[in-house]
Structures are given as C-alpha cells and as structure tokens.
XYZ file of C-alpha atoms in Angstrom:
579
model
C -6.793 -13.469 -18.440
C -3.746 -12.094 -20.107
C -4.204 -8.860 -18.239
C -4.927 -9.814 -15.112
C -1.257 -12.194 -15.423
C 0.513 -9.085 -16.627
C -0.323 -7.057 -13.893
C 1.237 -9.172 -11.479
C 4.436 -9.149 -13.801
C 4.101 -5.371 -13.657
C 3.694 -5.061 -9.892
C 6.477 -7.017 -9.220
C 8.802 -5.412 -11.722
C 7.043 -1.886 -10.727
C 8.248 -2.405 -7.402
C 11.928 -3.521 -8.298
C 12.410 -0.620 -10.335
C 10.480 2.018 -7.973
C 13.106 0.189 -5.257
C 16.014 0.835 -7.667
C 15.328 4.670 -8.648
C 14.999 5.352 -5.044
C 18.300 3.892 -4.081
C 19.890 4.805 -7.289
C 19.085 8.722 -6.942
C 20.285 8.580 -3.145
C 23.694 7.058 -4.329
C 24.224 9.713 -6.830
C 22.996 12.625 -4.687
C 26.631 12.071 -3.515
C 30.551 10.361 -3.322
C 30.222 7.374 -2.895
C 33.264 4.653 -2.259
C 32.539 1.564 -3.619
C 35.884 0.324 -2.411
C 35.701 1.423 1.284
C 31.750 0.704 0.909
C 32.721 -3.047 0.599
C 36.196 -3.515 2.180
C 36.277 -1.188 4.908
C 34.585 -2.911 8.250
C 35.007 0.865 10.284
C 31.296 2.781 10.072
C 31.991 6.410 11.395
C 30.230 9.126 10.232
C 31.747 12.070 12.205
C 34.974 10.888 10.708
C 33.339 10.168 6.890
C 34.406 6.988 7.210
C 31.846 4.369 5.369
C 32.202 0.932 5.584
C 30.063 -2.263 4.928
C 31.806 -5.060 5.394
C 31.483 -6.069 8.792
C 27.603 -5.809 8.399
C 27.812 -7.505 5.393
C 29.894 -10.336 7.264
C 26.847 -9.669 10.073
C 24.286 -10.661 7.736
C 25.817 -13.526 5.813
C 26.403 -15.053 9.451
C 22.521 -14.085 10.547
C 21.012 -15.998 7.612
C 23.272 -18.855 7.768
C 22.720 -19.517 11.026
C 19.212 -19.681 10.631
C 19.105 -21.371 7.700
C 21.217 -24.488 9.308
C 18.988 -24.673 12.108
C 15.319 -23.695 10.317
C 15.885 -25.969 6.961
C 16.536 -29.680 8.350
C 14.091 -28.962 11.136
C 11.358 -27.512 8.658
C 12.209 -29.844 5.544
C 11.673 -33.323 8.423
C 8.771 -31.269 9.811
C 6.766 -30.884 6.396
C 7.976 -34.913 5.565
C 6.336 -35.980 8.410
C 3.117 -33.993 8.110
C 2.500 -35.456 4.383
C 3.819 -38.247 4.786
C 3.722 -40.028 8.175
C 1.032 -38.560 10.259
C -2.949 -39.135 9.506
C -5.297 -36.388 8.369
C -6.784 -35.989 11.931
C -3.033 -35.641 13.379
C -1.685 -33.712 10.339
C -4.573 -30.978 9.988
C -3.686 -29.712 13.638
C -0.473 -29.530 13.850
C -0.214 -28.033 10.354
C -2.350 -25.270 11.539
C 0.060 -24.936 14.625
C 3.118 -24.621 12.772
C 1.144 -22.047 10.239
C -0.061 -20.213 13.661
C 3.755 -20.022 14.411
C 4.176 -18.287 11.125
C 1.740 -15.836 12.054
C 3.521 -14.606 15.201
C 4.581 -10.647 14.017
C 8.122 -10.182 14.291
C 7.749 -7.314 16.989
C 6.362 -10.494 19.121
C 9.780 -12.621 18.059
C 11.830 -9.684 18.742
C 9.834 -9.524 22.721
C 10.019 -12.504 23.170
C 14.357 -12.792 22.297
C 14.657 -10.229 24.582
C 13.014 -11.762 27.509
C 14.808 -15.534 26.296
C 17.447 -15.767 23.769
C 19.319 -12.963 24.832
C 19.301 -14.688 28.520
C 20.478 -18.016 27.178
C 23.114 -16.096 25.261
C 24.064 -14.306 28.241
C 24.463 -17.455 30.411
C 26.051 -19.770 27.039
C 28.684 -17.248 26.035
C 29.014 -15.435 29.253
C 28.491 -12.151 27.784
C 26.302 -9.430 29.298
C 23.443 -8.529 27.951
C 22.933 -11.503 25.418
C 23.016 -9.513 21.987
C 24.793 -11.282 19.583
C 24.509 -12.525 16.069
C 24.206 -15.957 17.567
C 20.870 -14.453 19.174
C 19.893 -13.031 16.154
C 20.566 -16.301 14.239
C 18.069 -18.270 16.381
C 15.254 -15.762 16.982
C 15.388 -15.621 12.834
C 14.998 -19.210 12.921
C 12.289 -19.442 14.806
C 10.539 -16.966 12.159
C 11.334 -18.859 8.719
C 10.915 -22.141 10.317
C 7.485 -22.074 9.707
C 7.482 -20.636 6.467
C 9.606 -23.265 5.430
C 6.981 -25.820 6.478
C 4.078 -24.448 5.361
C 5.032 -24.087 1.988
C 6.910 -27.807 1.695
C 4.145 -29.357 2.589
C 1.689 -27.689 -0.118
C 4.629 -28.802 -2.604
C 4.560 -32.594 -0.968
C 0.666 -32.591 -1.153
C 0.479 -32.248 -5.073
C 2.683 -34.755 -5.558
C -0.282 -37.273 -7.110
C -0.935 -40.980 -5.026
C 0.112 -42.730 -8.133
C 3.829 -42.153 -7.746
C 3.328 -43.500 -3.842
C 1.429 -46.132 -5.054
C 4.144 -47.317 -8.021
C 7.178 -47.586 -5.318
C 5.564 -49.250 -2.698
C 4.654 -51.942 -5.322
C 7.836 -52.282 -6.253
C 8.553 -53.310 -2.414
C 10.212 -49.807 -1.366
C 9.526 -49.270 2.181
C 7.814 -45.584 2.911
C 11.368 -43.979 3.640
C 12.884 -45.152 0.423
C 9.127 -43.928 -1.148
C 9.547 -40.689 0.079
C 13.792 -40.305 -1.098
C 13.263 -42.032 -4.318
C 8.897 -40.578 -5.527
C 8.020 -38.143 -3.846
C 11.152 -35.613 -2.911
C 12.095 -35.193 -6.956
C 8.671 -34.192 -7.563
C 8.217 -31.622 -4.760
C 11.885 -30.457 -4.906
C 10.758 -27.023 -6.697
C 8.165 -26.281 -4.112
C 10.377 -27.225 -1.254
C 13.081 -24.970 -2.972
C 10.555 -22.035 -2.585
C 10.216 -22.251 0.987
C 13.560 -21.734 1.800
C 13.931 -19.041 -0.612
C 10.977 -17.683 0.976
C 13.001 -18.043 4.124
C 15.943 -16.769 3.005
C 14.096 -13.642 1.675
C 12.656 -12.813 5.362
C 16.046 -13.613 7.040
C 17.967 -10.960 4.951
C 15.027 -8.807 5.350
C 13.966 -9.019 8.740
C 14.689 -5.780 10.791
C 12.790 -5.198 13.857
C 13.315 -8.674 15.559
C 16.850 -8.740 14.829
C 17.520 -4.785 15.767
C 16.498 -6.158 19.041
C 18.322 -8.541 20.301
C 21.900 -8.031 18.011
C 23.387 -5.332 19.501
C 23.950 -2.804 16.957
C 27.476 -2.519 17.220
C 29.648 -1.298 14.259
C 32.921 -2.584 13.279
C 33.242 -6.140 14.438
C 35.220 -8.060 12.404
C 36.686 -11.178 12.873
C 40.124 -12.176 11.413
C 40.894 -15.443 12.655
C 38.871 -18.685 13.075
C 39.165 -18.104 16.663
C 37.660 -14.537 16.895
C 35.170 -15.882 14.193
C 33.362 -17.584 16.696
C 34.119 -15.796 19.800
C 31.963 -12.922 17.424
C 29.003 -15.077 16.993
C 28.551 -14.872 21.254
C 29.091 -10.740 20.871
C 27.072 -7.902 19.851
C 27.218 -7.307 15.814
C 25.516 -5.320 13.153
C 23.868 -6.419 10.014
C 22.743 -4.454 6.878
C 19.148 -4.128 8.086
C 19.409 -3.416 11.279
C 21.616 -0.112 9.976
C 18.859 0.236 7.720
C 16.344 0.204 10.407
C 18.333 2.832 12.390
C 17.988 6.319 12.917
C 20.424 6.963 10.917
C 18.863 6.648 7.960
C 16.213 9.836 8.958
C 19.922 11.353 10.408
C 21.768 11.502 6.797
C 18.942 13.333 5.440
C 18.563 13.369 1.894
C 21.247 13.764 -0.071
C 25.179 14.165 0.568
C 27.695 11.291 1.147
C 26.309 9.890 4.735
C 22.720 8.881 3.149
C 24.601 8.097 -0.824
C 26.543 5.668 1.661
C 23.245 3.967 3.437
C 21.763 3.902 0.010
C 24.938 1.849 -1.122
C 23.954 -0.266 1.505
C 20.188 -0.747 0.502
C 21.865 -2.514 -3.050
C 24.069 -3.898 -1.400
C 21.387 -5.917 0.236
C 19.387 -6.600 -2.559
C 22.448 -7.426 -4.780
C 23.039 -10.504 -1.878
C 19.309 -11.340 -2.172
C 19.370 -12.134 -5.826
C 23.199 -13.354 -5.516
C 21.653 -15.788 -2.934
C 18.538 -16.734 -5.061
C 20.262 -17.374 -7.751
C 22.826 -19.388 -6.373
C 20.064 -21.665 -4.968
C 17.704 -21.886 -8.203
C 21.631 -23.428 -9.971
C 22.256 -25.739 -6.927
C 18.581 -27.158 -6.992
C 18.302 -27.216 -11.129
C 21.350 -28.260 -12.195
C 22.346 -31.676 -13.582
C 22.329 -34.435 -11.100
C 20.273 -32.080 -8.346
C 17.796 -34.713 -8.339
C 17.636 -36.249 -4.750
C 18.513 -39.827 -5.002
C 19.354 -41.995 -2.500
C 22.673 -44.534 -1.594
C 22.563 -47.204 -4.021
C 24.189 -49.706 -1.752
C 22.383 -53.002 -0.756
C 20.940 -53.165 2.188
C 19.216 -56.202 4.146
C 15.774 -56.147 4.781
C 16.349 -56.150 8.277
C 18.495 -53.114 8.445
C 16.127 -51.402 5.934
C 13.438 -51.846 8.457
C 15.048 -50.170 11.317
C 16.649 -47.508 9.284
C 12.948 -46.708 7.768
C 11.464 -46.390 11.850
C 14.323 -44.643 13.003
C 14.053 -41.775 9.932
C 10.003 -42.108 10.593
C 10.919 -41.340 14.044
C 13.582 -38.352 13.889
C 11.338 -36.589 11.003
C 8.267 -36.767 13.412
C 10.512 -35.629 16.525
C 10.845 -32.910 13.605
C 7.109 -31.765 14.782
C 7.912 -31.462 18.435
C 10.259 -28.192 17.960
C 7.472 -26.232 17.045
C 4.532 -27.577 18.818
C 7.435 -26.858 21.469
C 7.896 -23.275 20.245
C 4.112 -22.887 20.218
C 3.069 -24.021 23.443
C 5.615 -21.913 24.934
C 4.971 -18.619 23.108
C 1.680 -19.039 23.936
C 2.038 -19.586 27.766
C 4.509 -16.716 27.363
C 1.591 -14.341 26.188
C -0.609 -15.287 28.295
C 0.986 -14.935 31.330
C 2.495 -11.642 30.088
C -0.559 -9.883 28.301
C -2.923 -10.748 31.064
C -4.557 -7.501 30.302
C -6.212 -8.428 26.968
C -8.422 -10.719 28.862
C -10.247 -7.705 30.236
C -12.677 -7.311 27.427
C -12.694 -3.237 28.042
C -9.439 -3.982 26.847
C -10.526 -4.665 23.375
C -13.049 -1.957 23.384
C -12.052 0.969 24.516
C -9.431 3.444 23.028
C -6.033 4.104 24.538
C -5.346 6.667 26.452
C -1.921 8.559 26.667
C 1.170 6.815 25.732
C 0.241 3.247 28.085
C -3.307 3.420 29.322
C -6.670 2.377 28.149
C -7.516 -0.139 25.470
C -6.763 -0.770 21.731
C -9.568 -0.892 20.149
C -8.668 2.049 18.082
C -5.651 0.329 17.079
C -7.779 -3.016 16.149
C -9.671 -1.751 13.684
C -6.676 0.200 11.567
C -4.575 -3.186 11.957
C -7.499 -5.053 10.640
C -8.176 -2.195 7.794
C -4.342 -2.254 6.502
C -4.669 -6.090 6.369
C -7.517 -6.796 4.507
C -7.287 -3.779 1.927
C -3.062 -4.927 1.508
C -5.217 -8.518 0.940
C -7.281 -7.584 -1.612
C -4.688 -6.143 -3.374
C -2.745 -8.746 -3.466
C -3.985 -11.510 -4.064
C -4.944 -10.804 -7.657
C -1.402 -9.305 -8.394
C 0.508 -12.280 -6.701
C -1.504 -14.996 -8.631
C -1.090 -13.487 -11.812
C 2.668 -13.305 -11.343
C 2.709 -17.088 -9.906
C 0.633 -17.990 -12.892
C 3.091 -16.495 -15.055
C 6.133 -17.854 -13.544
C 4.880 -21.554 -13.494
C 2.968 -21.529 -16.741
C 3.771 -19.308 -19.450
C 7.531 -17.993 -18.772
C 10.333 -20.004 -20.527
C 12.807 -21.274 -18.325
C 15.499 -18.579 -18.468
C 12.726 -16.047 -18.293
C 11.121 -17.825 -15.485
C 14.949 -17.774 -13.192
C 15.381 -14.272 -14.176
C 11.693 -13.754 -12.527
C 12.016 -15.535 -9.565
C 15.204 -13.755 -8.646
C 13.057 -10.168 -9.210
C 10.653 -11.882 -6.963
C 12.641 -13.132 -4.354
C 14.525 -10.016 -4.038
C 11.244 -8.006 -3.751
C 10.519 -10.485 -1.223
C 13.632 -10.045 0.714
C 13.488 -5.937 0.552
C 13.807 -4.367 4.040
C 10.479 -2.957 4.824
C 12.543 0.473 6.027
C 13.430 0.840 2.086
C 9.910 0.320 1.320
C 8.813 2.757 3.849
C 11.211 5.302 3.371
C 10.347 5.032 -0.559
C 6.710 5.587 0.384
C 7.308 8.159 2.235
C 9.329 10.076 -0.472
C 7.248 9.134 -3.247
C 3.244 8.666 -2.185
C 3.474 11.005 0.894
C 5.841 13.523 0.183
C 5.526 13.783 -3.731
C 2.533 12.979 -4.276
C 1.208 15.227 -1.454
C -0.893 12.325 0.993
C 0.803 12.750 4.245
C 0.412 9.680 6.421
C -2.494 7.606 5.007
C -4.301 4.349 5.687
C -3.800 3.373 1.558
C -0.261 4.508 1.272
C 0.594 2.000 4.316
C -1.336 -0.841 2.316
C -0.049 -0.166 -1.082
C 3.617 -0.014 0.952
C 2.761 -3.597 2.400
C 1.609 -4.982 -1.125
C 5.885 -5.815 -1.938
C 5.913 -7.649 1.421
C 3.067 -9.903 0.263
C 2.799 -10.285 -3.530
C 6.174 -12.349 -3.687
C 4.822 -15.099 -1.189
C 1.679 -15.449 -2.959
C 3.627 -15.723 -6.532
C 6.449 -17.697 -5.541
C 4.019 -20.486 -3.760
C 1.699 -20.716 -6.584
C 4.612 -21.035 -9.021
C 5.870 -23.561 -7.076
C 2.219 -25.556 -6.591
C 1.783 -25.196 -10.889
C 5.532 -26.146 -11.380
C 4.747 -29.615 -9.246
C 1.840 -30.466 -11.502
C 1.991 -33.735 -13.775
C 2.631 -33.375 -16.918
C -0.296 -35.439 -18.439
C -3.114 -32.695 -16.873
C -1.628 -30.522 -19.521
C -1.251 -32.575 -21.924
C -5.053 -33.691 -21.507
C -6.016 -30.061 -21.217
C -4.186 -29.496 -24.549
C -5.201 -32.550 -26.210
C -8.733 -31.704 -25.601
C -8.434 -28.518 -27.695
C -8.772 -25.720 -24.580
C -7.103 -22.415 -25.370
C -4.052 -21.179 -22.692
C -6.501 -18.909 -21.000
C -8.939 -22.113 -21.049
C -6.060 -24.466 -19.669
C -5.201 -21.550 -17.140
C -8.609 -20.990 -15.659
C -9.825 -24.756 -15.811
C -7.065 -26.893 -14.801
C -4.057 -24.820 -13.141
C -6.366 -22.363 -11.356
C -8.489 -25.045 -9.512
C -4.633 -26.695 -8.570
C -2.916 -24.016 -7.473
C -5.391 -22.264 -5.676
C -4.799 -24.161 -1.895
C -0.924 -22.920 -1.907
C -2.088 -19.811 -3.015
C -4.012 -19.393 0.037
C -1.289 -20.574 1.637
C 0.769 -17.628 0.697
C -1.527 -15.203 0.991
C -2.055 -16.331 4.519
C 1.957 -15.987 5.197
C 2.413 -12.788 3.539
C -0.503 -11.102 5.232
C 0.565 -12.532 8.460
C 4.168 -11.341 7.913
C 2.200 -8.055 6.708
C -0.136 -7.706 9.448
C 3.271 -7.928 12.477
C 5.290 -5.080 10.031
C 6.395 -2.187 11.900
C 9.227 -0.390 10.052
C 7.041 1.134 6.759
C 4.002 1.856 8.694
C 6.033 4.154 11.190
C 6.753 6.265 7.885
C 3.413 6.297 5.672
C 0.530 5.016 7.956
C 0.024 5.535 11.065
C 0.428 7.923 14.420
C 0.912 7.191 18.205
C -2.189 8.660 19.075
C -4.732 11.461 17.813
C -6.256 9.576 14.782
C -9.443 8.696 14.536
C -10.514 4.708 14.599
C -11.622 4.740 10.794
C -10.522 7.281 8.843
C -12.954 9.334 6.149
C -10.534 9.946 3.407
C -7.355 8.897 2.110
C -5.145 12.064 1.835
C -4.013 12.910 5.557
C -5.805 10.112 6.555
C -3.725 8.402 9.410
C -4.597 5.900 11.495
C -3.197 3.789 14.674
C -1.965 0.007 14.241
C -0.935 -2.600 16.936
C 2.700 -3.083 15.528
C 3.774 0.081 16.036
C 1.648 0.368 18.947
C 3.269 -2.351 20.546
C 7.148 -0.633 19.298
C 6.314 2.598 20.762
C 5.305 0.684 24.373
C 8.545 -1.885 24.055
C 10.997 1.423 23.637
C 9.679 2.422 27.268
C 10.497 -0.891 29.256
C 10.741 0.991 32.626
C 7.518 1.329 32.857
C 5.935 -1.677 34.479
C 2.382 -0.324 32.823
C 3.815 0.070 29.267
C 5.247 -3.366 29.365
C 2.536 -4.792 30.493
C 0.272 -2.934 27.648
C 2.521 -3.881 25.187
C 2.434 -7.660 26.087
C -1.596 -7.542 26.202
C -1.245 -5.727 23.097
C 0.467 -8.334 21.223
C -1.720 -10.890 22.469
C -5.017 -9.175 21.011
C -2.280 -9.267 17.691
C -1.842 -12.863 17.459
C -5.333 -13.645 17.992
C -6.548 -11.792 15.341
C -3.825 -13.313 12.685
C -5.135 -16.706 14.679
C -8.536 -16.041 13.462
C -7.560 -14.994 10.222
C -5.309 -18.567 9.834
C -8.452 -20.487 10.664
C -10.482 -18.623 7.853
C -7.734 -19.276 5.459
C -7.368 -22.954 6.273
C -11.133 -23.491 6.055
C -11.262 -22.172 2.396
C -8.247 -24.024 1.665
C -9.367 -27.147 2.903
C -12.298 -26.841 1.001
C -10.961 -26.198 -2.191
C -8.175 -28.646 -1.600
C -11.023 -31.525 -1.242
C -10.994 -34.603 0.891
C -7.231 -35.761 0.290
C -4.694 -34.024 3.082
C -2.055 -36.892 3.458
C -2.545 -39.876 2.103
C-alpha cells in the first residue's frame, strides 16, 4: 500500500524535477537577463533583444478571461446538476457537459477559427479576429467543463444528512445549498478551477490558433488595455509552441532566453495555485450567506429565481454541445463513409485513418494504465496521509505539473528518452510523455473526493481498530474511486486531443506501420497530429475536409471512451446521483 502511494509522490515530483533540470541546464547554457526577461515587452532575436513581459501580460489576460466567464457558468452548472435536477435529467446532461470536456483542443482551436475569430472580427472590427479576447473565450469553452465535472463529484459526497438537517430547520433549498452543502464541497470545487486554471496557462495549440502571435503588444493606458484585448497578442505558450523553440537550438542566449520563459510559466502556475489554496483556506473563506432577515415571501422568489439562473447555467453547454456537434457533422461528412475508418491514408490528404485509429487508441490506453495507479496513489497521499503544510506544498507541485506546456514536456522527451537514451520516435516515449498531462487530474480529484469525506467514517474506521493501509483500502478507496474515474476520464481525454509532445517523441506523418513491433524506433501515426498537419494546409478544399472527418472519428472515440467511464463510475458510485 505504502509503495504503491509513494510512487505516485515520486512520479509527480520525478516529473517536476526532470521539468526543472531541463529548463535549468538550457538557462545556464547561456546569458540570460532576468531584468529585460521580465521588464522588457520587445521580443527580437536578430537584434538579441529578449523580453517577456508582454506575453506574460498575454497570459495573465488569457486565463482571466476565461476564468470570469468558465467559473460562474461551471460553479451554477455543477449546483444545478446535484442539486436541482433529477437523476434521469442529471445523468444526461452530466455526460454532455463531460463529452464537452472530451473535445481535443486541436478541435477547439478549428472550431475558433471558423467562429470566434469571426465574431471577433465583426465585435472589434479587426481583421482577421485573433485576439486575446478570442483566445480568452475559446479557453473557456475548454475548462468549462472541467470545472463542472469535477464540482459536481465534490457536491455528490457531500452526505444527505447535512440536506436533510437544514431543510428541517425550515431553510428553503437555496439557503440549503449556501449554508450545507457549499462549505463541505468547497475543497473539491476549489480543484476544478485549479484544474482549470492549470489547462488555461497550459493550453497551446488552441490558443496558437486563433491569438495572433504577435510580439510586443503592450498596453499602457486603460484605454489601450482594452483596445488590446480586440488585437492580436502573444502569450508564454504560444512562444513556447513556436518554431522558435527548434530555431534557438540548444544552447546560447536565444534558447537560455525561451527556457527563462518555460519557469517563468511554471513560476505563475504555482504563484497562481497558491494564491488560490490561501484565498479558499484561510480564516473566514467559509461561504456563508447575508445574514439579513428576509420575509418568507421574498425568500420564495429569491430561492426560484437562483433555481432558475443556476439551471439556465446548463443551457450554455448543452448550447456549446449541440452546436459543436452539428458543426462536425456537417464539416467531417467524410467519416460517415465507413472506408473511411478502415482504410489507411494515403499521401498527405487522401484515404482513410484507420492507421491513425489504432496508434491514437494505443497511446491512450497504455498513457491510462499508467496512470491511473500513479495518480491515485498521489491523490491518496494528498487527502489522507500528508499534513496540511505538506499537503499545500503538494498540490502546488501538482498543479504546476498539471499546468506544464505539453511543448516542454515534449521537447524534454525528446532530449532525454529519444535523444539520450537512444529510442528515436516511439509509441512508449509518447505515452510516458502524456503520463504529466494526466496523473495531476487523477490526484488532484481524488484528493479532493477524500478531503470531502465526513469525519466520523474515519473515526469509525479507526475506532474499529483497522490499520492506515486497512482504513485506506476499505473505506477511502471504495469513496474516492467515482472522482477518480472522473479524472482519469478528463486527463485521458485532454491526453488523447494533445498534439504538441507527440509531434516530438511519437509519431510521423506517414510511413509507420499501424501497430508497431518494438519500442525503440518504433513510431507510429495519431489523429491529433494528423488532424495539425491537414489544418496547416487550409487551401486545400480536400485537406480541410479530411481534417474535419478526421476529428470527428476523434471525438467519437473519446465519446465511447466517456460512456465506458461513466458506466463503471456509476456502478461503483451506487444508486444515489442527486438526491
């Protein structure tokens, strides 16, 4: 038991500091100014001019914006589900808003090109559309669901009893929900939008599409502030997700500078992690509602109209759903051909996928297997056995493995399992690159399940005379295991749409077999980067259109994988959904 927690600490921490030495050996293979690195918005290097700050100022804006639109939205959403809506209602839609979650982000960033950036264009009468403002909501759209997902798990194991104890005391289900239920799932709700958080500052493909790219746009007054959120702008991961990081080669100021800017980005990850564990722990965090008296009467219509706005909530992403779907459909009309499916591709846009089927569906499910192990070990240990300063200090590692741009992970691959260790492109070293982009969703939504759990199941546990490992595999393991399926059905998802690390450990545009027969030199073809090779050659009316069928097949086969995962979860969650 003991080992099985402590290598999911390891993993996580192995990862942090395998992160670290790569970024920390690039900075001091040259000069690098701190200074300029930080305070200097101009990025030229012809000139050797190196400055961060106005994709640092990209970023911060990126994330906030979707954070203020994806948080109310997904916090009402996840109320409403728990709390409002009936089991038959409430099992649907859940599995909706989690099919919305397993969209890739190569899909998100198609589908802001064809209509954010249009809205954009038309709203801030700018050409093109790129902006951070596109950026903003196209990253909204992706942690929205996240968000959900893992706020309800944290609603649903808050036990009946404390519903049951405020409506007797003549609370009406609005006050119930304020005043019972929110303190108790605060934690887990917390981890969502850390989750969140960690794909916003992480995200790279979606958001290299539709931002614009454009380097040293500052703002310095209110009024250019937002006049730049309408504008093309650059962010730290989109930089990162460049060419230029295969451009500054491997030592020398230029790639000391983008290393800078790969801790950089992880230094505002934990910054922002911990800055959210203090506002959600500290004294008086508690959520507690107006202690004014109200009349019955006005209690009553403020209790429908809240029940009302938090199940409006639901209708953004049904919304969303319904038309991404449509969108696909009418798009990728060719994956209802079922040679489609079947048949390899041929040349850069003809033929089928099936060759790229089955090395999408071999990365998932080895990165799964993996995983899940690793991620429940570390969850375990963060909601059980770590103290609580040793428990923040972990969920800020966690968090900020979470939020890692998969280009560092894939460029770290690359140097150290395919270069070093002498690979080449291989099937495992894409998985065991996907493993960081996993493992932290699985550990930070079982922590937050076991953190939710009463207090008097361990205390019966321990008053019953069971040893921790007894306590851990009879009482938390049975609890936590639905969120843990949960996040294991997130990450992969997430995992199963990334583009960036396979590009640079896994997998080739064509000329690999379907399965491959070894694991050194072992490449093999995947839909993500399938579908970013065909997006990069929109001319082509044939290349679009195999790219849209493309990401159709993708989203069915995360669909079918979400409907596995919610069967086992449902079954080990029981008969109680929402009541």
């Amino acid at each position: 038991m003991w080992a099985w927690v402590g290598a999911g600490t390891v993993s996580v921490a192995g990862v942090m500091l395998v992160l670290l030495g790569y970024l920390g050996a690039g900075v001091l293979s040259g000069t690098v100014d701190w200074i300029g690195l930080l305070a200097e918005p101009m990025w030229s290097p012809t000139d050797s001019v190196f400055g961060g700050l106005a994709m640092i100022y990209g970023s911060a804006v990126v994330c906030l914006i979707s954070l203020v639109l994806a948080v109310p939205v997904g916090w009402a959403g996840a109320i409403a589900l728990s709390e409002y809506l009936p089991p038959r209602l409430a099992r649907p839609l859940r599995m909706s808003v989690e099919l919305l979650a397993a969209v890739p982000s190569i899909v998100y960033g198609l589908i802001g090109i064809m209509a954010v950036r249009p809205f954009i264009a038309w709203m801030g009468d700018v050409p093109g559309g790129d902006s951070l403002l596109a950026a903003g909501i196209v990253l909204a759209v992706m942690i929205m669901p996240t968000i959900v997902a893992v706020s309800v798990d944290a609603l649903s194991a808050v036990p009946d009893r404390y519903r049951e104890a405020a409506y007797s005391l003549g609370l009406t289900r609005r006050e119930v929900v304020r005043s019972a239920v929110l303190p108790q799932a605060r934690q887990g709700m917390r981890a969502g939008v850390l989750l969140g958080l960690a794909r916003a500052l992480g995200e790279a493909i979606a958001v290299f599409l539709v931002v614009g790219r454009a380097d040293g746009r500052l703002p310095t007054s209110f009024d250019e502030l937002l006049d730049s959120l309408v504008h093309p702008g650059q962010t730290l991961t989109t930089k990162l997700a460049g060419p230029e990081p295969v451009l500054a080669g491997t030592s020398g100021p230029y790639f000391a500078a983008i290393c800078g800017l790969g801790l950089i980005l992880l230094a505002l990850v934990a910054a922002a992690t911990v800055w959210g564990i203090r506002r959600t722990s500290g004294p008086g965090s508690a959520m507690r509602g107006s202690r004014k008296r109200q009349s019955s009467r006005m209690r009553g219509e403020l209790d429908k109209a809240v029940g009302l706005l938090r199940v409006g909530a639901l209708l953004l992403p049904g919304a969303l759903l319904v038309a991404m779907l449509a969108v696909l459909v009418t798009r990728g009309s060719a994956a209802f051909a079922p040679s489609f499916w079947f048949t390899s591709a041929v040349g850069s846009s003809g033929g089928g996928v099936s060759d790229q089927i089955l090395g999408t569906l071999l990365l998932v499910v080895t990165t799964g297997l993996m995983s899940l192990p690793l991620g429940f070990g570390a969850g375990i240990l963060l909601g059980v056995n770590a103290s609580a300063r040793a428990a923040r200090v972990l969920q800020t590692v966690t968090v900020v493995v979470g939020g890692t741009p998969t280009i560092l992970l894939g460029l770290a691959g690359f140097v150290i399992i395919c270069s070093t260790m002498g690979w080449g492109r291989s099937w495992l070293a894409g998985a065991i690159v996907l493993v960081p982009v996993v493992v932290p969703v699985v550990a930070l939504t079982t922590a937050g399940r076991v953190s939710g759990m009463p207090a008097e199941m361990t205390e019966s546990a321990l008053a019953l005379g069971l040893s921790r490992a007894q306590y851990i595999r009879s009482v938390v393991v049975p609890y936590a295991w639905p969120a843990t399926l949960t996040g294991l059905l997130l990450g992969l998802a997430r995992a199963a749409g990334e583009t960036a690390p396979l590009l640079f450990t896994a997998t080739v545009v064509f000329g690999a077999p379907a399965l491959p027969s070894g694991i050194v030199n072992a490449p093999v073809q995947a839909l993500p980067t399938h579908i970013f090779n065909l997006s990069q050659d929109s001319g082509d009316p044939l290349a679009v259109s195999q790219a849209w069928g493309s990401a159709l097949v993708l989203v069915l086969i995360t669909a079918v994988l979400l409907c596995v995962a919610v069967a086992l979860r449902n079954r080990f969650e029981g008969e109680r959904w929402t009541t």
